[in-house]
Coordinates of C-alpha atoms in Angstrom, one line a residue:
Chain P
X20 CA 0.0 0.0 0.0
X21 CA 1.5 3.4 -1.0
X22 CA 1.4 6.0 1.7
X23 CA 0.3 9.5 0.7
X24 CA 2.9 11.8 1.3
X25 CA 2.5 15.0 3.4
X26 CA 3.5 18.5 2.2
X27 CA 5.0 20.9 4.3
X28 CA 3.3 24.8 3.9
X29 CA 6.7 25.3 2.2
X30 CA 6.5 22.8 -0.9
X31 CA 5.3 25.3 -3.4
X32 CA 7.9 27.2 -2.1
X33 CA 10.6 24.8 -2.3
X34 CA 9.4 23.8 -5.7
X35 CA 9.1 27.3 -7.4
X36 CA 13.1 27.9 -6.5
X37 CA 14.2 24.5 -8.3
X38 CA 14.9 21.9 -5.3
X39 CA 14.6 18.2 -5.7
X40 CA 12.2 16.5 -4.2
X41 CA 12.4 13.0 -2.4
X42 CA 10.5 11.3 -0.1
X43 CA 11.6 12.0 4.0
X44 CA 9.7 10.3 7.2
X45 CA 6.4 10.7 5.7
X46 CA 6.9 13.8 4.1
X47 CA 7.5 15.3 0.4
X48 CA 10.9 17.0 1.4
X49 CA 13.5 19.2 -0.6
X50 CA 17.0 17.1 -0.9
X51 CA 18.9 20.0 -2.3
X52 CA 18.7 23.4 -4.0
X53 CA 21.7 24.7 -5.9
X54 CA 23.9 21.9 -4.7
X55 CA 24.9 20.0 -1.6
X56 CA 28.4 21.3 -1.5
X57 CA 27.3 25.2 -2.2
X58 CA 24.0 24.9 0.5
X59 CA 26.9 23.3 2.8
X60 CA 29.4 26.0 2.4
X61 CA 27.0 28.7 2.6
X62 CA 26.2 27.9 6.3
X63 CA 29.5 27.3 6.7
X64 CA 30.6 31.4 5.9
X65 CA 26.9 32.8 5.8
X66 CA 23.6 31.5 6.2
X67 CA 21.4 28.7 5.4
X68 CA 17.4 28.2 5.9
X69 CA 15.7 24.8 6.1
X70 CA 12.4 23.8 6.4
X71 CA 12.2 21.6 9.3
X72 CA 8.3 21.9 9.7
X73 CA 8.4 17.7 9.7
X74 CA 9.4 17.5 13.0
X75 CA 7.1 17.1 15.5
X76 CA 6.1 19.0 18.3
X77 CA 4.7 17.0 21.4
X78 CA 3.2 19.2 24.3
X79 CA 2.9 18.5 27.8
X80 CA 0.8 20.4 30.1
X81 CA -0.8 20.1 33.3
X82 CA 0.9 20.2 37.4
X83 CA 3.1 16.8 36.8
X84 CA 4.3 17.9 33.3
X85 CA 7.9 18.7 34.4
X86 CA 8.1 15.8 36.6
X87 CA 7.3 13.5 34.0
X88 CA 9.2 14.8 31.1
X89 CA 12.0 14.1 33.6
X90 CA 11.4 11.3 34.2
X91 CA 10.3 10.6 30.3
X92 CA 14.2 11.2 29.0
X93 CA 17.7 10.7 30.0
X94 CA 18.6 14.3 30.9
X95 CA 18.2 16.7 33.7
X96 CA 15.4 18.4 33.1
X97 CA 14.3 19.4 36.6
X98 CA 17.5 21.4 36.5
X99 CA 16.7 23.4 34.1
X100 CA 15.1 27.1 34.3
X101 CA 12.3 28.0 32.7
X102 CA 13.4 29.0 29.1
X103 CA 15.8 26.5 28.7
X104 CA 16.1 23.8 25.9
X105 CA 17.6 20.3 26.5
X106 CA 19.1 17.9 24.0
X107 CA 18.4 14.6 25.8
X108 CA 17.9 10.8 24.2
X109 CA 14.5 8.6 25.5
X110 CA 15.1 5.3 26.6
X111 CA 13.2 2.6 26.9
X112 CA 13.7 0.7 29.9
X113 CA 16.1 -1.3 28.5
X114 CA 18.1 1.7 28.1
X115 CA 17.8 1.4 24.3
X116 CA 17.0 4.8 22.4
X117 CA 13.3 5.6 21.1
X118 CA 14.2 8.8 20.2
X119 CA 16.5 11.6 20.3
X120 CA 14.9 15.3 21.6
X121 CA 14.8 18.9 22.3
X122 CA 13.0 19.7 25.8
X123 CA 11.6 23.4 26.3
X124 CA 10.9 23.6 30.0
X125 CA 8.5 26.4 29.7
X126 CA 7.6 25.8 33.6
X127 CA 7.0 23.0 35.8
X128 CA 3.4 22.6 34.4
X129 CA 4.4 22.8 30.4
X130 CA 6.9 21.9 28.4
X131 CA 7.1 20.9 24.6
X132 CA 9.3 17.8 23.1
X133 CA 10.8 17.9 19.9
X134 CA 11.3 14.9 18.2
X135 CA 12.5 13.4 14.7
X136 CA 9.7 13.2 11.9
X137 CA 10.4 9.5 11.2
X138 CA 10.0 8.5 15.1
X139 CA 6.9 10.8 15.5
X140 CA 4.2 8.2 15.8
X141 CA 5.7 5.6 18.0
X142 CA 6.9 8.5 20.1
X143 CA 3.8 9.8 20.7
X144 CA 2.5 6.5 21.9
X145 CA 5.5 5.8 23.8
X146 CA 4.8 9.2 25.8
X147 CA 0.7 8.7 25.5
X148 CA 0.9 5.2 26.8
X149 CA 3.7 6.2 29.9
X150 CA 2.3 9.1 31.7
X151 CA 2.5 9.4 35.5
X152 CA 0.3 11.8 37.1
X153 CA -1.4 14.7 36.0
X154 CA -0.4 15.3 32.5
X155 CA -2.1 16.3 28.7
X156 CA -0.1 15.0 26.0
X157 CA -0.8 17.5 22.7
X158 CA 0.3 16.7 19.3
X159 CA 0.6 19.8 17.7
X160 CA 2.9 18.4 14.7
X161 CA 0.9 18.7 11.6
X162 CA -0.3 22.5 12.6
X163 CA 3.0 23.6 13.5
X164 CA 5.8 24.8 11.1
X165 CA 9.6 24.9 11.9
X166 CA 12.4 26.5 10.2
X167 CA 16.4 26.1 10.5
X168 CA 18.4 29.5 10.2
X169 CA 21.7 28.6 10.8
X170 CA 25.0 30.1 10.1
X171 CA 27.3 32.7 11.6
X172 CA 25.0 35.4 9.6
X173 CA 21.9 34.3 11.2
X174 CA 21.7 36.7 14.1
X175 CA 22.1 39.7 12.4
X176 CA 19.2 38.1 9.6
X177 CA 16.9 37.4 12.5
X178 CA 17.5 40.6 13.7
X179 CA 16.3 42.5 10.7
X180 CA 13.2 40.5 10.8
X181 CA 12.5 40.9 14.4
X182 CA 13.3 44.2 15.8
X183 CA 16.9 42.4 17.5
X184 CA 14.9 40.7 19.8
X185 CA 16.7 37.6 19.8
X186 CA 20.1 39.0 19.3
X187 CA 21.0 38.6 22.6
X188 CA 19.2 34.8 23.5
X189 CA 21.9 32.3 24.8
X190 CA 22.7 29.0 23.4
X191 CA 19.5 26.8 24.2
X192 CA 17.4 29.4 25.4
X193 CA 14.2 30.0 24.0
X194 CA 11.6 33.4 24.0
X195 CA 8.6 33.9 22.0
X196 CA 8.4 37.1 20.0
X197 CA 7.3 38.6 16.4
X198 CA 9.4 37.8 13.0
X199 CA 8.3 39.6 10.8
X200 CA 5.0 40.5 12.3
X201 CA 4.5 36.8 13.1
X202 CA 4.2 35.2 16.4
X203 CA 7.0 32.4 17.1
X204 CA 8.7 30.3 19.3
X205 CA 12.4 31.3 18.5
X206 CA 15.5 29.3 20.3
X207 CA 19.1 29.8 20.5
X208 CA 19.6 25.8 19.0
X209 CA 20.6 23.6 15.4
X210 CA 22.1 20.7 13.7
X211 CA 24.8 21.8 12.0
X212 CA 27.4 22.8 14.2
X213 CA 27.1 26.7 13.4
X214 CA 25.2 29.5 15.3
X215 CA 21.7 29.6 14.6
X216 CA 18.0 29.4 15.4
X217 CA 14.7 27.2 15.2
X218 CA 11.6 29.2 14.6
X219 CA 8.3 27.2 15.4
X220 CA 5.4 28.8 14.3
X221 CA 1.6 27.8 13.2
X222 CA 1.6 26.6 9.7
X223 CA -0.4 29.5 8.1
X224 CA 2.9 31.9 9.2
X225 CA 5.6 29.5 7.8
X226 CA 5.4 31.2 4.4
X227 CA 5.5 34.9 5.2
X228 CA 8.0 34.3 7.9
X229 CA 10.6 32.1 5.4
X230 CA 9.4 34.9 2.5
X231 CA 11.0 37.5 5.0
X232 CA 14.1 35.9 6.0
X233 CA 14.8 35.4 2.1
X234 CA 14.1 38.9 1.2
X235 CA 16.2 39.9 3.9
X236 CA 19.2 37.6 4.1
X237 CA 19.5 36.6 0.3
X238 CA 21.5 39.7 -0.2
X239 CA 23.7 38.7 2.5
X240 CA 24.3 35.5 1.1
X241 CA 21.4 33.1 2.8
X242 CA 20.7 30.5 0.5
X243 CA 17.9 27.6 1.2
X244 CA 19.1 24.3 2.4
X245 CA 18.1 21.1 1.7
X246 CA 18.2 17.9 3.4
X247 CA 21.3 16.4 1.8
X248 CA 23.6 19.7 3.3
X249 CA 21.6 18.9 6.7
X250 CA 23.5 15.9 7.0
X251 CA 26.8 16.6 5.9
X252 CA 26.4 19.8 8.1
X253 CA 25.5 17.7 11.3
X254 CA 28.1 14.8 10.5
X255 CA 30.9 16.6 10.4
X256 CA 29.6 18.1 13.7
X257 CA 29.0 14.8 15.7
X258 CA 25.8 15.0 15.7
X259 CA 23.9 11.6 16.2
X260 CA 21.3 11.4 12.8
X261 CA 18.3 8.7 14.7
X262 CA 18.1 5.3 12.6
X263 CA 21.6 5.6 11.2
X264 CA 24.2 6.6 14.4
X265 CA 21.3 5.9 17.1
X266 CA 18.6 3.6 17.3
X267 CA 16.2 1.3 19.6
X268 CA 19.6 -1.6 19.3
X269 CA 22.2 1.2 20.9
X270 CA 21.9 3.1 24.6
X271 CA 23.1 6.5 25.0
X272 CA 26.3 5.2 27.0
X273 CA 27.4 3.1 23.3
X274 CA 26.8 6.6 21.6
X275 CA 29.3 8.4 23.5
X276 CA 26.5 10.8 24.6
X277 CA 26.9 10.4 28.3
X278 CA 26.7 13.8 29.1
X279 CA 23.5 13.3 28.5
X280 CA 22.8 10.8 30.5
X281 CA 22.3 12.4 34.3
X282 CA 22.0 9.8 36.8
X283 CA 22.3 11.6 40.0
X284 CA 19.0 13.8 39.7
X285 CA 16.4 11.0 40.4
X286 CA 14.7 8.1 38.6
X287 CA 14.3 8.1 34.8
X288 CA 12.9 5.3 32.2
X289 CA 15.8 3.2 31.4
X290 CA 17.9 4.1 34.1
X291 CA 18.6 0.8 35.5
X292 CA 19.6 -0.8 32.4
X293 CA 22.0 2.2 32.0
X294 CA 23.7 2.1 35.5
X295 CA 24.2 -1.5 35.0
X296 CA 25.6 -0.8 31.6
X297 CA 28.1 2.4 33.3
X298 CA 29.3 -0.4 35.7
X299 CA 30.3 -3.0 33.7
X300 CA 31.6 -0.4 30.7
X301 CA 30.6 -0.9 26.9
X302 CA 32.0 -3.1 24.7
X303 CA 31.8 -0.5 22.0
X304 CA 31.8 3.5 21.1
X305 CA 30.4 5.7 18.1
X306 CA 33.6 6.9 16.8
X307 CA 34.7 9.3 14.2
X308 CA 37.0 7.8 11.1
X309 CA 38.2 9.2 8.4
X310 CA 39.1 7.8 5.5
X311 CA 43.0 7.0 4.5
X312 CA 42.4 5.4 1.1
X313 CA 40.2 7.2 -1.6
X314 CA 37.1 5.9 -0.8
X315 CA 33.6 6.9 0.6
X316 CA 32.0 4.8 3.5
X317 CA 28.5 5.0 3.6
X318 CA 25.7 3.6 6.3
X319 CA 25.7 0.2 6.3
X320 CA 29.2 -0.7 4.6
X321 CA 31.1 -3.7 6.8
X322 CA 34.3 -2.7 8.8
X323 CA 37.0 -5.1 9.1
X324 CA 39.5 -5.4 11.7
X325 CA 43.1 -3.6 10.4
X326 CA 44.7 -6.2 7.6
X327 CA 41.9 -8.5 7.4
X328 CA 40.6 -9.4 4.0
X329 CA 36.5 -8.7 2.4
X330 CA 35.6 -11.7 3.4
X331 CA 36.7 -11.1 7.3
X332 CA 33.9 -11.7 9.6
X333 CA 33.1 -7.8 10.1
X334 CA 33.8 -6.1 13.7
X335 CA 31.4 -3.0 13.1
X336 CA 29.2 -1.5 10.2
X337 CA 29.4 2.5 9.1
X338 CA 27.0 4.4 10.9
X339 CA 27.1 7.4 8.5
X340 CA 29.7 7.8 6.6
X341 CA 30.0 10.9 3.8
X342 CA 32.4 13.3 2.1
X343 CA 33.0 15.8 4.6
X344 CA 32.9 19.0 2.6
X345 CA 34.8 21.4 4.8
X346 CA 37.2 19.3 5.7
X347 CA 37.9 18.0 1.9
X348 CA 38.4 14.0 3.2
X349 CA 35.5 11.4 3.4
X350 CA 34.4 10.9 6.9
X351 CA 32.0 8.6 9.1
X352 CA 31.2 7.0 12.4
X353 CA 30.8 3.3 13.3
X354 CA 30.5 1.7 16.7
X355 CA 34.0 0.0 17.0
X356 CA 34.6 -1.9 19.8
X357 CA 36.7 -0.3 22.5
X358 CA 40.0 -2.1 21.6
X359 CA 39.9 0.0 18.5
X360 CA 38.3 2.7 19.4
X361 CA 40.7 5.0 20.2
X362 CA 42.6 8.1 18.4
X363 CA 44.7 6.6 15.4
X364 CA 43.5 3.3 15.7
X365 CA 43.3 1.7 11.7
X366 CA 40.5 -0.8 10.0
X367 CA 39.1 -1.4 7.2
X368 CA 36.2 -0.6 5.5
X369 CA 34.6 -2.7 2.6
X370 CA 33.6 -1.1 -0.3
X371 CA 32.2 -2.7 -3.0
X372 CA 34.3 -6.2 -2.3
X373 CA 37.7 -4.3 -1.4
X374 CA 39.0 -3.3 1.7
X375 CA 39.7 0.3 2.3
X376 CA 42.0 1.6 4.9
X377 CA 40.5 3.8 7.5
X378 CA 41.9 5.1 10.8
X379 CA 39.8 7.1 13.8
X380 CA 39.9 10.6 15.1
X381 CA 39.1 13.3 17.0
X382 CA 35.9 14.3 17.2
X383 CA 33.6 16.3 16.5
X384 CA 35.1 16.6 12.5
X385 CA 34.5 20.1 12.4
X386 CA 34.4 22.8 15.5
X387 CA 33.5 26.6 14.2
X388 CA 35.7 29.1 14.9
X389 CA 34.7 31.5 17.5
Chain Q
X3 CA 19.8 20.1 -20.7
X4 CA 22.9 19.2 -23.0
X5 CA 23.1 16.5 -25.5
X6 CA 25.4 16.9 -28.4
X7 CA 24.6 16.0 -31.7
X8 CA 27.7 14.7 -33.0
X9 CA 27.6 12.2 -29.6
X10 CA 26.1 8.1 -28.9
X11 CA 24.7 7.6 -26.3
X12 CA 23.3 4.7 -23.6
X13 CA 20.0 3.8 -21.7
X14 CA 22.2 4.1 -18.5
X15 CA 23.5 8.1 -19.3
X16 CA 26.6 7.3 -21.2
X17 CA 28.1 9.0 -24.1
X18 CA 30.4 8.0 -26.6
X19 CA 32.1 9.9 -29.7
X20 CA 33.4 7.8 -32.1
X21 CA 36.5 8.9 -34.1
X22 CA 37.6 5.6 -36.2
X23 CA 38.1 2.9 -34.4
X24 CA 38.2 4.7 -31.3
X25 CA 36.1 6.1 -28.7
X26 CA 35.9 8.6 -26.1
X27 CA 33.6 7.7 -23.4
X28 CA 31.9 9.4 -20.5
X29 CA 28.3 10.3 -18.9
X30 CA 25.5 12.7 -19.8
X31 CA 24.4 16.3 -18.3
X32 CA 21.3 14.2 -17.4
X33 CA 23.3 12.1 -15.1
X34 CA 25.6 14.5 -13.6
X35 CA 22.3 16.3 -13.2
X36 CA 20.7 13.4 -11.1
X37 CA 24.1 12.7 -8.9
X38 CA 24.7 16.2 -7.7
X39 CA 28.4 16.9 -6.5
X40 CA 30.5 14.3 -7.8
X41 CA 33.0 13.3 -5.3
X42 CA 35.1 10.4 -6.4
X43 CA 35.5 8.2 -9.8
X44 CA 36.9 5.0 -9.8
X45 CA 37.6 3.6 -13.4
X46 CA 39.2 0.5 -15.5
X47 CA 43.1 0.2 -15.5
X48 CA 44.6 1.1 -18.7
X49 CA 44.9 -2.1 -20.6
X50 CA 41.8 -4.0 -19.2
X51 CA 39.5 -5.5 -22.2
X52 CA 35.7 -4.2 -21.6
X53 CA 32.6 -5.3 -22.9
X54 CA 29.2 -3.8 -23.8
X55 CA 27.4 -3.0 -20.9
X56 CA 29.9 -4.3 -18.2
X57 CA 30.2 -2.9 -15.4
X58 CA 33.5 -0.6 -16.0
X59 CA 33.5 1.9 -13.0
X60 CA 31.8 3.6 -9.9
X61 CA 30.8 7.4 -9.8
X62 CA 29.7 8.4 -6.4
X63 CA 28.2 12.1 -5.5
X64 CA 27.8 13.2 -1.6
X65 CA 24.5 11.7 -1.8
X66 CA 24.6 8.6 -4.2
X67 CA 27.1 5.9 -5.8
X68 CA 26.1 5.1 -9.8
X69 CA 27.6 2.0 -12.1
X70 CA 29.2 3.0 -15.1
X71 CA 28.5 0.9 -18.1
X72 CA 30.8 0.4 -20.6
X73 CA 28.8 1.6 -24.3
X74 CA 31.2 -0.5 -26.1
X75 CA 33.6 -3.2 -26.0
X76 CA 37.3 -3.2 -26.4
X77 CA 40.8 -2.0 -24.8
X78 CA 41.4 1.3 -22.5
X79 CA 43.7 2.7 -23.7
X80 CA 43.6 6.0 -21.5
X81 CA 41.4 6.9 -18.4
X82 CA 41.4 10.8 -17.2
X83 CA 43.7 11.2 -14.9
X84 CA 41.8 14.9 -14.3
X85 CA 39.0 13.8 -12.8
X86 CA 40.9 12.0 -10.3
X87 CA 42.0 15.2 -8.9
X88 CA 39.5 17.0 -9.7
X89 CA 36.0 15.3 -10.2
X90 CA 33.7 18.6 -9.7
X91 CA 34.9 18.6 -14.0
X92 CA 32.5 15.9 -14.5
X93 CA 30.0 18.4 -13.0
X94 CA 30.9 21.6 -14.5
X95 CA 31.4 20.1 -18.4
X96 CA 30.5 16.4 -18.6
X97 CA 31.2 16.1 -22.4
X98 CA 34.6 17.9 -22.7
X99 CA 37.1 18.4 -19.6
X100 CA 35.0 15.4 -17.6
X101 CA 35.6 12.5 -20.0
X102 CA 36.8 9.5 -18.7
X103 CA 38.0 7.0 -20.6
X104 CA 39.1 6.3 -24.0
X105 CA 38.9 2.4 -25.7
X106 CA 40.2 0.8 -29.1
X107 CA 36.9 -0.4 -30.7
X108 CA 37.0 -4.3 -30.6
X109 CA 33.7 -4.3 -32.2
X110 CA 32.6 -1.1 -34.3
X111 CA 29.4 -2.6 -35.5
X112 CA 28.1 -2.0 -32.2
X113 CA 28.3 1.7 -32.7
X114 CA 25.2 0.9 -34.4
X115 CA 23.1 0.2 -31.7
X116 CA 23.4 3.0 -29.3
X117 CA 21.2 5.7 -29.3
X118 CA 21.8 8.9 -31.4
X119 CA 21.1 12.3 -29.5
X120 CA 17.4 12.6 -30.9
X121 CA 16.5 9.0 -29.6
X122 CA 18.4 9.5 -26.3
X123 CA 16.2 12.7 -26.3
X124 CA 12.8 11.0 -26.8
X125 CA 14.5 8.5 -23.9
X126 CA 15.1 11.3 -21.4
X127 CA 11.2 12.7 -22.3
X128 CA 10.0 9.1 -21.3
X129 CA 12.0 9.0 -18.1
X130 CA 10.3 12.5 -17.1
X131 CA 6.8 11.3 -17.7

């Protein structure tokens, strides 16, 4: 059975300005514009703006909202203050990861989840089906539009649109506030490793709000991004893409996000499974590679241990794996098991039937300058 | 989009111009189209025998990794050593600077059966449909 796609209130949009179309999670999504590499570089050393209006937007209201959104994820969010956003995985009690999310702790009886477009339905159940106490669950995702403006232009963009009102908002903070005559839901956050914004608003504004930020910024070099730059942008930043570097088979320990992970602020979902896990250690890590031969590693590819042959019983597979356009090398992550895990550590990758020599690094591939 | 008269050309996006019994081979404007960025190329060693419709290379984008079909059979007798360095030449002119290889026809007669730029046209307006 073929599933009719959605359309975010930006496909006419996207279409009249030449982007490709593919289907993404459900959704009728631009892949690229002018060109991965140009959309890349121009949030690299100006601006980009995405339409991210297929993520959805979960709401939690009522007086045990905060407790159970803490309780919900892996993160502190009881130690948040109001205004704050959260990057945090879900668990399930298994410690395995549903889904990867933004929290905005709006106050102890609201707060709204972010989550991925492709995980939006078994998320929603999984949050439906778990609360404790006194707690609404909204889904506001198919009335609700987001954009991306990243880039180390984006501030002064915003600002032109908004009157500077969210010149001054620190990294994952959030306010609400006009652009361009438009009420939105504006934080300090991204997933591409540059400065930047997400701007939630209802879906009738997603037009003239976009409309203005291209009228504006285009002049300044903004260019609109599609989904193929997303990833290269968030790769080379280390940040986990859900279903190819994280998953319901991998724990937030195994993905080296531990930092989000807080196990001394009281009981979470998963948090026994994850303790046990932090005692005993993990066999393996998501690690960053590049590369030594002149090959491209993609998701799925089989990794070898260093001098083994193709047909080598494989130690690992590429979590994503891509040319990394800033850094001009071909770059990826893999969970490789902690014996060969660490910096300089070499393997092999196997592309089509040969081996390919590879070696890990630092990570994240790319920091921006400041 | 692009497509030379005085070219031959595959189902698969491949183009050939025939000088004697030799032929300079590479992909179409279409193709580069579809692929975006091209990143890497990985073609036949210089001497290697190919045949019609093997499977002769790889040309991968950011996004995607495409087969590349040999149009006709016979010997390489020079790959681009260009587009090793530089592959964005595929890109920016896929029927001059972005060629890739170069073959002695083993079988001319086969020059016969590919596609001349007004079918490979008409092919292109059915894949669009």
């Amino acid at each position: 059975m073929e599933e009719t796609l959605r359309r975010t209130p930006l496909f006419e949009l996207h279409k009249s300005r030449g982007a490709r179309i593919v289907p993404f999670a459900g959704y009728e999504m631009p892949v690229q514009f002018e060109g991965i590499k140009a959309e890349h570089q121009a949030v690299r050393d100006k601006a980009g703006l995405f339409d991210v209006s297929h993520m959805g937007e979960i709401w939690l209201e009522g007086e045990d909202a905060l407790a159970y959104a803490h309780w919900l994820v892996t993160n502190d969010v009881r130690g948040l203050n109001d205004g704050q956003v959260l990057y945090t995985p879900m668990c399930r009690a298994t410690g395995m990861i549903v889904d990867d999310l933004l929290v905005y702790r709006y106050g102890t009886s609201k707060v709204l989840l972010v989550v991925n477009a492709a995980n939006h339905d078994k998320d929603l159940k999984h949050v439906q089906e778990n609360v404790r106490g006194k707690v609404t669950v909204t889904d506001r995702s198919y009335e609700t539009g987001q954009l991306a403006l990243q880039g180390p232009l984006a501030e002064d963009i915003l600002s032109r649109v908004s009157g500077g009102k969210f010149a001054g908002l620190p990294f994952f903070r959030f306010a609400e506030g006009d652009v361009a005559g438009r009420r939105c839901l504006v934080s300090r956050t991204g997933y591409t490793g540059e400065d930047g914004y997400e701007i939630y608003c209802p879906n009738a504004d997603v037009v003239p709000v976009a409309s203005a930020l291209l009228e504006v910024g285009e002049p300044m070099g903004l260019k609109p991004i599609g989904l193929g730059a997303r990833d290269t942008l968030r790769l080379e930043a280390k940040l986990c893409l859900y279903g190819n570097d994280i998953d319901e088979t991998t724990t937030p320990l195994e993905a080296l996000l531990g930092w989000t992970v807080s196990f001394d602020t009281g009981d979470f979902n998963g948090r026994d499974a994850l303790l046990r896990q932090k005692e005993q250690g993990v066999t393996r890590k998501l690690t960053g590679f590049t590369m030594e031969d002149k090959a491209i590693a993609r998701h799925g590819y089989a990794i070898v241990a260093e001098n083994a042959p193709a047909s080598a019983q494989p130690i690992a597979h590429v979590a994503s794996g891509s040319p990394s356009p800033t850094l001009g090398q071909n770059i990826g992550l893999a969970y490789l098991p902690t014996n060969v895990s660490k910096v300089g550590s070499a393997f092999g990758v196997v592309v089509r039937d040969k081996v390919m020599r590879a070696k890990v690094v630092k990570t994240p591939f790319y920091k921006r300058p400041r | 989009m692009k497509i030379p008269e005085n070219l031959r050309y595959t189902k698969e996006h491949e183009w050939a111009k025939v000088e004697g019994n030799r032929a300079v081979v590479g992909i179409t404007a279409f193709a580069v189209d579809q692929l975006g960025d091209i990143t890497l190329v990985e073609l036949p060693a210089v001497g290697a025998q190919i045949k019609a419709g093997d499977t002769i290379g790889t040309v991968e984008s950011v996004k995607a990794v495409s087969d590349l079909y040999s149009p006709l059979t016979g010997k390489v007798l020079e790959v681009n050593a260009g587009i090793d360095e530089a592959p964005e030449k595929v890109n920016e002119n896929p029927y001059e600077d972005g060629w890739m290889l170069k073959i002695e026809l083993g079988r001319p007669d086969e020059v016969g059966s590919l596609l001349d730029a007004a079918a490979y046209k008409a092919h292109l307006a059915n894949l669009e449909e």
